[in-house]
């Protein structure tokens, strides 16, 4: 859901410029370090959102890859079983690596979306809602490629169960994967299904959220919107409306791209899984999962968990991001 949060956060069009009174700092000073402030705002929001749903992320990894300790359990049963077997901190296993990844991921995707949107509109002449779909897909793929090795390490750590540790920590995981799985190529296992899944996922997220926001503020600005605290001339969605729009966008996008997410996770785990040699390529992995587990219990296993994660993740992401935008004067 990191992608859903980051995609939804970035989906809004840039706020209009507001004339400044003499001595108030002016537009020029407000643009100082704009990219840095945008980077920080997106990164902080992403970290807060992912920490909130970290236990659900851990359970998702365990269920998607059919960990033998929990493969017979459902979502709620696994949430109860993990603390019993590994303690409550077991629900946050791999979260450190996730924070290292999600901060640049959210920031890169947000900035890339704005850059691609401007490029598509001015250079290619594409406007309307379609430019959000295109820019969102490109931004999502850019962020994935830049941060993918961190995601591989995070998944490896999250898959481990207490007493059966292959990696002692983030640094050890990096060294082990590099030494035993083909150097840098080992960090990009599963990249292709990730990119193929991210294109529709991020694109649909941007498209849906941006469209809902645009329509909402156009037809019911008083009911759904409020003035931004750092710039009263900019109208932003109310927090609960942000949550609703982001949740709908994330749910639709996740449903479309989820089989690619399952394929990616199994490929990322690599030699950790006993069926490793049967899942070397994306096609082989999808064929194996479908053949052995079917659609509902294979390609879409754990999807209900992602729906459950969507609402709190979006709530924290949007609330934090709106606060950071106002704190960093990005409106």
Tab-separated table of N, CA, C and O in Angstrom, residues 236-321:
chain	number	residue	atom	x	y	z
A	236	UNK	N	-8.594	22.600	-0.086
A	236	UNK	CA	-8.173	21.210	0.047
A	236	UNK	C	-9.337	20.382	0.568
A	236	UNK	O	-10.276	20.917	1.164
A	237	UNK	N	-9.287	19.085	0.337
A	237	UNK	CA	-10.342	18.210	0.823
A	237	UNK	C	-10.284	18.091	2.338
A	237	UNK	O	-9.209	18.117	2.938
A	238	UNK	N	-11.436	17.947	2.940
A	238	UNK	CA	-11.478	17.662	4.377
A	238	UNK	C	-10.869	16.292	4.630
A	238	UNK	O	-10.875	15.425	3.761
A	239	UNK	N	-10.362	16.098	5.842
A	239	UNK	CA	-9.600	14.880	6.137
A	239	UNK	C	-10.394	13.610	5.866
A	239	UNK	O	-9.877	12.660	5.249
A	240	UNK	N	-11.650	13.554	6.320
A	240	UNK	CA	-12.422	12.318	6.123
A	240	UNK	C	-12.780	12.100	4.652
A	240	UNK	O	-12.947	10.958	4.218
A	241	UNK	N	-12.854	13.168	3.881
A	241	UNK	CA	-13.107	13.020	2.447
A	241	UNK	C	-11.834	12.526	1.743
A	241	UNK	O	-11.895	11.699	0.834
A	242	UNK	N	-10.667	13.038	2.184
A	242	UNK	CA	-9.387	12.521	1.677
A	242	UNK	C	-9.297	11.021	1.905
A	242	UNK	O	-8.888	10.257	1.022
A	243	UNK	N	-9.656	10.607	3.105
A	243	UNK	CA	-9.619	9.190	3.462
A	243	UNK	C	-10.518	8.375	2.541
A	243	UNK	O	-10.117	7.323	2.026
A	244	UNK	N	-11.720	8.853	2.322
A	244	UNK	CA	-12.671	8.128	1.481
A	244	UNK	C	-12.175	8.008	0.042
A	244	UNK	O	-12.181	6.920	-0.547
A	245	UNK	N	-11.730	9.130	-0.526
A	245	UNK	CA	-11.247	9.118	-1.916
A	245	UNK	C	-10.008	8.244	-2.064
A	245	UNK	O	-9.892	7.461	-3.016
A	246	UNK	N	-9.070	8.368	-1.129
A	246	UNK	CA	-7.863	7.549	-1.190
A	246	UNK	C	-8.153	6.080	-1.010
A	246	UNK	O	-7.540	5.225	-1.653
A	247	UNK	N	-9.101	5.758	-0.127
A	247	UNK	CA	-9.456	4.357	0.091
A	247	UNK	C	-10.071	3.723	-1.136
A	247	UNK	O	-9.736	2.592	-1.499
A	248	UNK	N	-10.957	4.447	-1.794
A	248	UNK	CA	-11.585	3.934	-3.022
A	248	UNK	C	-10.529	3.728	-4.107
A	248	UNK	O	-10.496	2.695	-4.786
A	249	UNK	N	-9.637	4.720	-4.260
A	249	UNK	CA	-8.592	4.621	-5.281
A	249	UNK	C	-7.667	3.441	-5.010
A	249	UNK	O	-7.326	2.672	-5.915
A	250	UNK	N	-7.258	3.280	-3.763
A	250	UNK	CA	-6.367	2.179	-3.413
A	250	UNK	C	-7.008	0.825	-3.599
A	250	UNK	O	-6.366	-0.124	-4.061
A	251	UNK	N	-8.283	0.700	-3.233
A	251	UNK	CA	-8.977	-0.578	-3.354
A	251	UNK	C	-9.111	-1.007	-4.817
A	251	UNK	O	-8.870	-2.169	-5.163
A	252	UNK	N	-9.487	-0.073	-5.678
A	252	UNK	CA	-9.643	-0.394	-7.103
A	252	UNK	C	-8.292	-0.776	-7.710
A	252	UNK	O	-8.172	-1.780	-8.418
A	253	UNK	N	-7.276	0.028	-7.423
A	253	UNK	CA	-5.950	-0.228	-7.992
A	253	UNK	C	-5.379	-1.546	-7.488
A	253	UNK	O	-4.756	-2.304	-8.242
A	254	UNK	N	-5.580	-1.844	-6.208
A	254	UNK	CA	-5.040	-3.073	-5.630
A	254	UNK	C	-5.678	-4.308	-6.242
A	254	UNK	O	-5.007	-5.309	-6.505
A	255	UNK	N	-6.975	-4.254	-6.476
A	255	UNK	CA	-7.682	-5.391	-7.062
A	255	UNK	C	-7.133	-5.719	-8.453
A	255	UNK	O	-6.953	-6.890	-8.803
A	256	UNK	N	-6.840	-4.687	-9.228
A	256	UNK	CA	-6.347	-4.883	-10.588
A	256	UNK	C	-4.945	-5.478	-10.606
A	256	UNK	O	-4.637	-6.360	-11.413
A	257	UNK	N	-4.087	-5.022	-9.707
A	257	UNK	CA	-2.666	-5.377	-9.782
A	257	UNK	C	-2.238	-6.472	-8.805
A	257	UNK	O	-1.077	-6.886	-8.820
A	258	UNK	N	-3.143	-6.986	-7.976
A	258	UNK	CA	-2.733	-7.885	-6.894
A	258	UNK	C	-2.017	-9.162	-7.346
A	258	UNK	O	-1.044	-9.575	-6.709
A	259	UNK	N	-2.446	-9.839	-8.425
A	259	UNK	CA	-1.709	-11.041	-8.851
A	259	UNK	C	-0.229	-10.769	-9.128
A	259	UNK	O	0.624	-11.621	-8.856
A	260	UNK	N	0.091	-9.588	-9.648
A	260	UNK	CA	1.489	-9.235	-9.870
A	260	UNK	C	2.224	-9.057	-8.537
A	260	UNK	O	3.400	-9.366	-8.430
A	261	UNK	N	1.510	-8.567	-7.534
A	261	UNK	CA	2.111	-8.374	-6.216
A	261	UNK	C	2.458	-9.713	-5.584
A	261	UNK	O	3.531	-9.878	-4.989
A	262	UNK	N	1.558	-10.681	-5.705
A	262	UNK	CA	1.824	-12.028	-5.177
A	262	UNK	C	3.026	-12.642	-5.886
A	262	UNK	O	3.920	-13.228	-5.251
A	263	UNK	N	3.078	-12.508	-7.202
A	263	UNK	CA	4.196	-13.042	-7.986
A	263	UNK	C	5.508	-12.392	-7.576
A	263	UNK	O	6.530	-13.062	-7.396
A	264	UNK	N	5.484	-11.098	-7.400
A	264	UNK	CA	6.691	-10.360	-6.994
A	264	UNK	C	7.215	-10.849	-5.655
A	264	UNK	O	8.422	-11.074	-5.488
A	265	UNK	N	6.313	-11.006	-4.679
A	265	UNK	CA	6.753	-11.428	-3.343
A	265	UNK	C	7.448	-12.785	-3.384
A	265	UNK	O	8.487	-12.978	-2.759
A	266	UNK	N	6.884	-13.719	-4.109
A	266	UNK	CA	7.476	-15.051	-4.153
A	266	UNK	C	8.825	-15.024	-4.864
A	266	UNK	O	9.753	-15.736	-4.478
A	267	UNK	N	8.965	-14.215	-5.897
A	267	UNK	CA	10.239	-14.112	-6.598
A	267	UNK	C	11.281	-13.405	-5.726
A	267	UNK	O	12.464	-13.755	-5.744
A	268	UNK	N	10.847	-12.413	-4.952
A	268	UNK	CA	11.765	-11.706	-4.067
A	268	UNK	C	12.337	-12.632	-3.000
A	268	UNK	O	13.501	-12.509	-2.611
A	269	UNK	N	11.526	-13.561	-2.517
A	269	UNK	CA	11.979	-14.454	-1.449
A	269	UNK	C	13.032	-15.442	-1.952
A	269	UNK	O	13.833	-15.947	-1.180
A	270	UNK	N	13.018	-15.726	-3.247
A	270	UNK	CA	14.097	-16.503	-3.865
A	270	UNK	C	14.389	-17.816	-3.164
A	270	UNK	O	13.501	-18.654	-2.960
A	271	UNK	N	15.639	-18.010	-2.769
A	271	UNK	CA	16.095	-19.283	-2.203
A	271	UNK	C	15.484	-19.585	-0.843
A	271	UNK	O	15.658	-20.693	-0.328
A	272	UNK	N	14.788	-18.635	-0.248
A	272	UNK	CA	14.143	-18.879	1.042
A	272	UNK	C	13.023	-19.903	0.904
A	272	UNK	O	12.742	-20.677	1.818
A	273	UNK	N	12.366	-19.947	-0.267
A	273	UNK	CA	11.262	-20.863	-0.502
A	273	UNK	C	11.757	-22.196	-1.050
A	273	UNK	O	12.674	-22.236	-1.879
A	274	UNK	N	11.153	-23.313	-0.607
A	274	UNK	CA	11.586	-24.640	-1.086
A	274	UNK	C	11.336	-24.843	-2.577
A	274	UNK	O	12.047	-25.606	-3.228
A	275	UNK	N	10.318	-24.170	-3.136
A	275	UNK	CA	10.004	-24.318	-4.563
A	275	UNK	C	10.743	-23.298	-5.411
A	275	UNK	O	10.291	-22.957	-6.510
A	276	UNK	N	11.867	-22.809	-4.919
A	276	UNK	CA	12.633	-21.752	-5.562
A	276	UNK	C	12.902	-22.027	-7.037
A	276	UNK	O	12.715	-21.171	-7.897
A	277	UNK	N	13.313	-23.255	-7.381
A	277	UNK	CA	13.705	-23.577	-8.752
A	277	UNK	C	12.524	-23.599	-9.709
A	277	UNK	O	12.712	-23.565	-10.923
A	278	UNK	N	11.304	-23.653	-9.179
A	278	UNK	CA	10.116	-23.652	-10.035
A	278	UNK	C	9.573	-22.239	-10.250
A	278	UNK	O	8.588	-22.069	-10.969
A	279	UNK	N	10.194	-21.262	-9.615
A	279	UNK	CA	9.692	-19.881	-9.678
A	279	UNK	C	10.808	-18.916	-10.078
A	279	UNK	O	11.032	-17.890	-9.424
A	280	UNK	N	11.529	-19.251	-11.135
A	280	UNK	CA	12.658	-18.421	-11.550
A	280	UNK	C	12.223	-17.226	-12.399
A	280	UNK	O	12.886	-16.192	-12.403
A	281	UNK	N	11.128	-17.365	-13.134
A	281	UNK	CA	10.652	-16.267	-13.975
A	281	UNK	C	9.230	-15.888	-13.560
A	281	UNK	O	8.564	-16.625	-12.819
A	282	UNK	N	8.772	-14.758	-14.057
A	282	UNK	CA	7.421	-14.304	-13.721
A	282	UNK	C	6.377	-15.304	-14.218
A	282	UNK	O	5.431	-15.649	-13.498
A	283	UNK	N	6.550	-15.790	-15.438
A	283	UNK	CA	5.585	-16.727	-16.016
A	283	UNK	C	5.552	-18.026	-15.222
A	283	UNK	O	4.480	-18.551	-14.909
A	284	UNK	N	6.725	-18.542	-14.872
A	284	UNK	CA	6.800	-19.782	-14.093
A	284	UNK	C	6.161	-19.610	-12.721
A	284	UNK	O	5.472	-20.505	-12.226
A	285	UNK	N	6.401	-18.462	-12.105
A	285	UNK	CA	5.874	-18.221	-10.769
A	285	UNK	C	4.357	-18.137	-10.781
A	285	UNK	O	3.673	-18.751	-9.948
A	286	UNK	N	3.801	-17.383	-11.730
A	286	UNK	CA	2.346	-17.256	-11.812
A	286	UNK	C	1.710	-18.611	-12.141
A	286	UNK	O	0.652	-18.950	-11.605
A	287	UNK	N	2.355	-19.364	-13.006
A	287	UNK	CA	1.844	-20.687	-13.370
A	287	UNK	C	1.877	-21.630	-12.167
A	287	UNK	O	0.931	-22.393	-11.938
A	288	UNK	N	2.960	-21.556	-11.385
A	288	UNK	CA	3.087	-22.416	-10.200
A	288	UNK	C	2.015	-22.062	-9.165
A	288	UNK	O	1.345	-22.941	-8.613
A	289	UNK	N	1.854	-20.773	-8.881
A	289	UNK	CA	0.880	-20.336	-7.876
A	289	UNK	C	-0.535	-20.708	-8.313
A	289	UNK	O	-1.327	-21.231	-7.519
A	290	UNK	N	-0.860	-20.471	-9.571
A	290	UNK	CA	-2.199	-20.792	-10.068
A	290	UNK	C	-2.437	-22.304	-10.062
A	290	UNK	O	-3.500	-22.776	-9.665
A	291	UNK	N	-1.416	-23.067	-10.497
A	291	UNK	CA	-1.562	-24.518	-10.567
A	291	UNK	C	-1.711	-25.180	-9.209
A	291	UNK	O	-2.452	-26.156	-9.059
A	292	UNK	N	-1.008	-24.678	-8.196
A	292	UNK	CA	-1.021	-25.304	-6.873
A	292	UNK	C	-2.057	-24.702	-5.924
A	292	UNK	O	-2.500	-25.386	-4.982
A	293	UNK	N	-2.415	-23.448	-6.127
A	293	UNK	CA	-3.290	-22.790	-5.152
A	293	UNK	C	-4.529	-22.150	-5.775
A	293	UNK	O	-5.419	-21.712	-5.033
A	294	UNK	N	-4.586	-22.071	-7.109
A	294	UNK	CA	-5.754	-21.488	-7.751
A	294	UNK	C	-5.750	-19.968	-7.727
A	294	UNK	O	-4.735	-19.328	-7.450
A	295	UNK	N	-6.898	-19.379	-8.012
A	295	UNK	CA	-7.010	-17.918	-8.074
A	295	UNK	C	-7.259	-17.319	-6.699
A	295	UNK	O	-6.496	-16.474	-6.230
A	296	UNK	N	-8.317	-17.778	-6.015
A	296	UNK	CA	-8.687	-17.163	-4.739
A	296	UNK	C	-7.650	-17.422	-3.654
A	296	UNK	O	-7.298	-16.516	-2.898
A	297	UNK	N	-7.133	-18.641	-3.567
A	297	UNK	CA	-6.172	-18.983	-2.523
A	297	UNK	C	-4.724	-18.865	-2.989
A	297	UNK	O	-3.809	-19.165	-2.230
A	298	UNK	N	-4.537	-18.455	-4.225
A	298	UNK	CA	-3.186	-18.302	-4.751
A	298	UNK	C	-2.905	-16.895	-5.204
A	298	UNK	O	-2.276	-16.107	-4.499
A	299	UNK	N	-3.387	-16.550	-6.399
A	299	UNK	CA	-3.110	-15.241	-6.985
A	299	UNK	C	-3.747	-14.090	-6.211
A	299	UNK	O	-3.272	-12.952	-6.281
A	300	UNK	N	-4.834	-14.393	-5.476
A	300	UNK	CA	-5.490	-13.341	-4.698
A	300	UNK	C	-5.469	-13.629	-3.193
A	300	UNK	O	-6.237	-13.043	-2.444
A	301	UNK	N	-4.557	-14.492	-2.769
A	301	UNK	CA	-4.446	-14.803	-1.338
A	301	UNK	C	-3.958	-13.565	-0.586
A	301	UNK	O	-2.955	-12.956	-0.941
A	302	UNK	N	-4.657	-13.202	0.462
A	302	UNK	CA	-4.272	-12.049	1.268
A	302	UNK	C	-4.874	-10.739	0.790
A	302	UNK	O	-4.593	-9.686	1.373
A	303	UNK	N	-5.725	-10.778	-0.265
A	303	UNK	CA	-6.290	-9.538	-0.782
A	303	UNK	C	-7.190	-8.855	0.248
A	303	UNK	O	-7.197	-7.630	0.358
A	304	UNK	N	-7.927	-9.653	1.022
A	304	UNK	CA	-8.791	-9.062	2.044
A	304	UNK	C	-7.979	-8.258	3.045
A	304	UNK	O	-8.436	-7.217	3.544
A	305	UNK	N	-6.767	-8.714	3.327
A	305	UNK	CA	-5.884	-7.986	4.236
A	305	UNK	C	-5.521	-6.623	3.657
A	305	UNK	O	-5.459	-5.621	4.387
A	306	UNK	N	-5.297	-6.577	2.354
A	306	UNK	CA	-4.968	-5.297	1.726
A	306	UNK	C	-6.138	-4.322	1.781
A	306	UNK	O	-5.946	-3.116	1.943
A	307	UNK	N	-7.351	-4.838	1.657
A	307	UNK	CA	-8.507	-3.970	1.809
A	307	UNK	C	-8.591	-3.421	3.236
A	307	UNK	O	-8.916	-2.255	3.452
A	308	UNK	N	-8.292	-4.273	4.206
A	308	UNK	CA	-8.322	-3.846	5.606
A	308	UNK	C	-7.242	-2.796	5.867
A	308	UNK	O	-7.434	-1.865	6.649
A	309	UNK	N	-6.094	-2.950	5.199
A	309	UNK	CA	-4.982	-2.017	5.381
A	309	UNK	C	-5.265	-0.657	4.740
A	309	UNK	O	-4.717	0.358	5.141
A	310	UNK	N	-6.110	-0.650	3.729
A	310	UNK	CA	-6.286	0.541	2.906
A	310	UNK	C	-6.774	1.746	3.704
A	310	UNK	O	-6.203	2.839	3.601
A	311	UNK	N	-7.816	1.567	4.514
A	311	UNK	CA	-8.413	2.705	5.209
A	311	UNK	C	-7.471	3.347	6.215
A	311	UNK	O	-7.231	4.562	6.142
A	312	UNK	N	-6.881	2.594	7.179
A	312	UNK	CA	-5.962	3.265	8.123
A	312	UNK	C	-4.717	3.821	7.454
A	312	UNK	O	-4.216	4.875	7.854
A	313	UNK	N	-4.213	3.142	6.432
A	313	UNK	CA	-3.018	3.625	5.747
A	313	UNK	C	-3.287	4.967	5.090
A	313	UNK	O	-2.507	5.919	5.228
A	314	UNK	N	-4.403	5.065	4.384
A	314	UNK	CA	-4.733	6.311	3.717
A	314	UNK	C	-5.058	7.416	4.721
A	314	UNK	O	-4.705	8.582	4.498
A	315	UNK	N	-5.713	7.057	5.815
A	315	UNK	CA	-6.055	8.054	6.824
A	315	UNK	C	-4.801	8.722	7.376
A	315	UNK	O	-4.698	9.952	7.432
A	316	UNK	N	-3.834	7.906	7.786
A	316	UNK	CA	-2.596	8.441	8.357
A	316	UNK	C	-1.790	9.174	7.293
A	316	UNK	O	-1.248	10.254	7.537
A	317	UNK	N	-1.716	8.608	6.080
A	317	UNK	CA	-0.921	9.222	5.017
A	317	UNK	C	-1.449	10.610	4.664
A	317	UNK	O	-0.689	11.578	4.591
A	318	UNK	N	-2.753	10.715	4.456
A	318	UNK	CA	-3.313	11.997	4.061
A	318	UNK	C	-3.273	13.027	5.181
A	318	UNK	O	-2.970	14.194	4.955
A	319	UNK	N	-3.586	12.592	6.398
A	319	UNK	CA	-3.552	13.523	7.524
A	319	UNK	C	-2.151	14.074	7.721
A	319	UNK	O	-1.948	15.290	7.860
A	320	UNK	N	-1.166	13.180	7.727
A	320	UNK	CA	0.218	13.607	7.924
A	320	UNK	C	0.693	14.479	6.775
A	320	UNK	O	1.343	15.512	6.990
A	321	UNK	N	0.362	14.064	5.546
A	321	UNK	CA	0.836	14.811	4.391
A	321	UNK	C	0.241	16.221	4.343
A	321	UNK	O	0.931	17.193	4.029
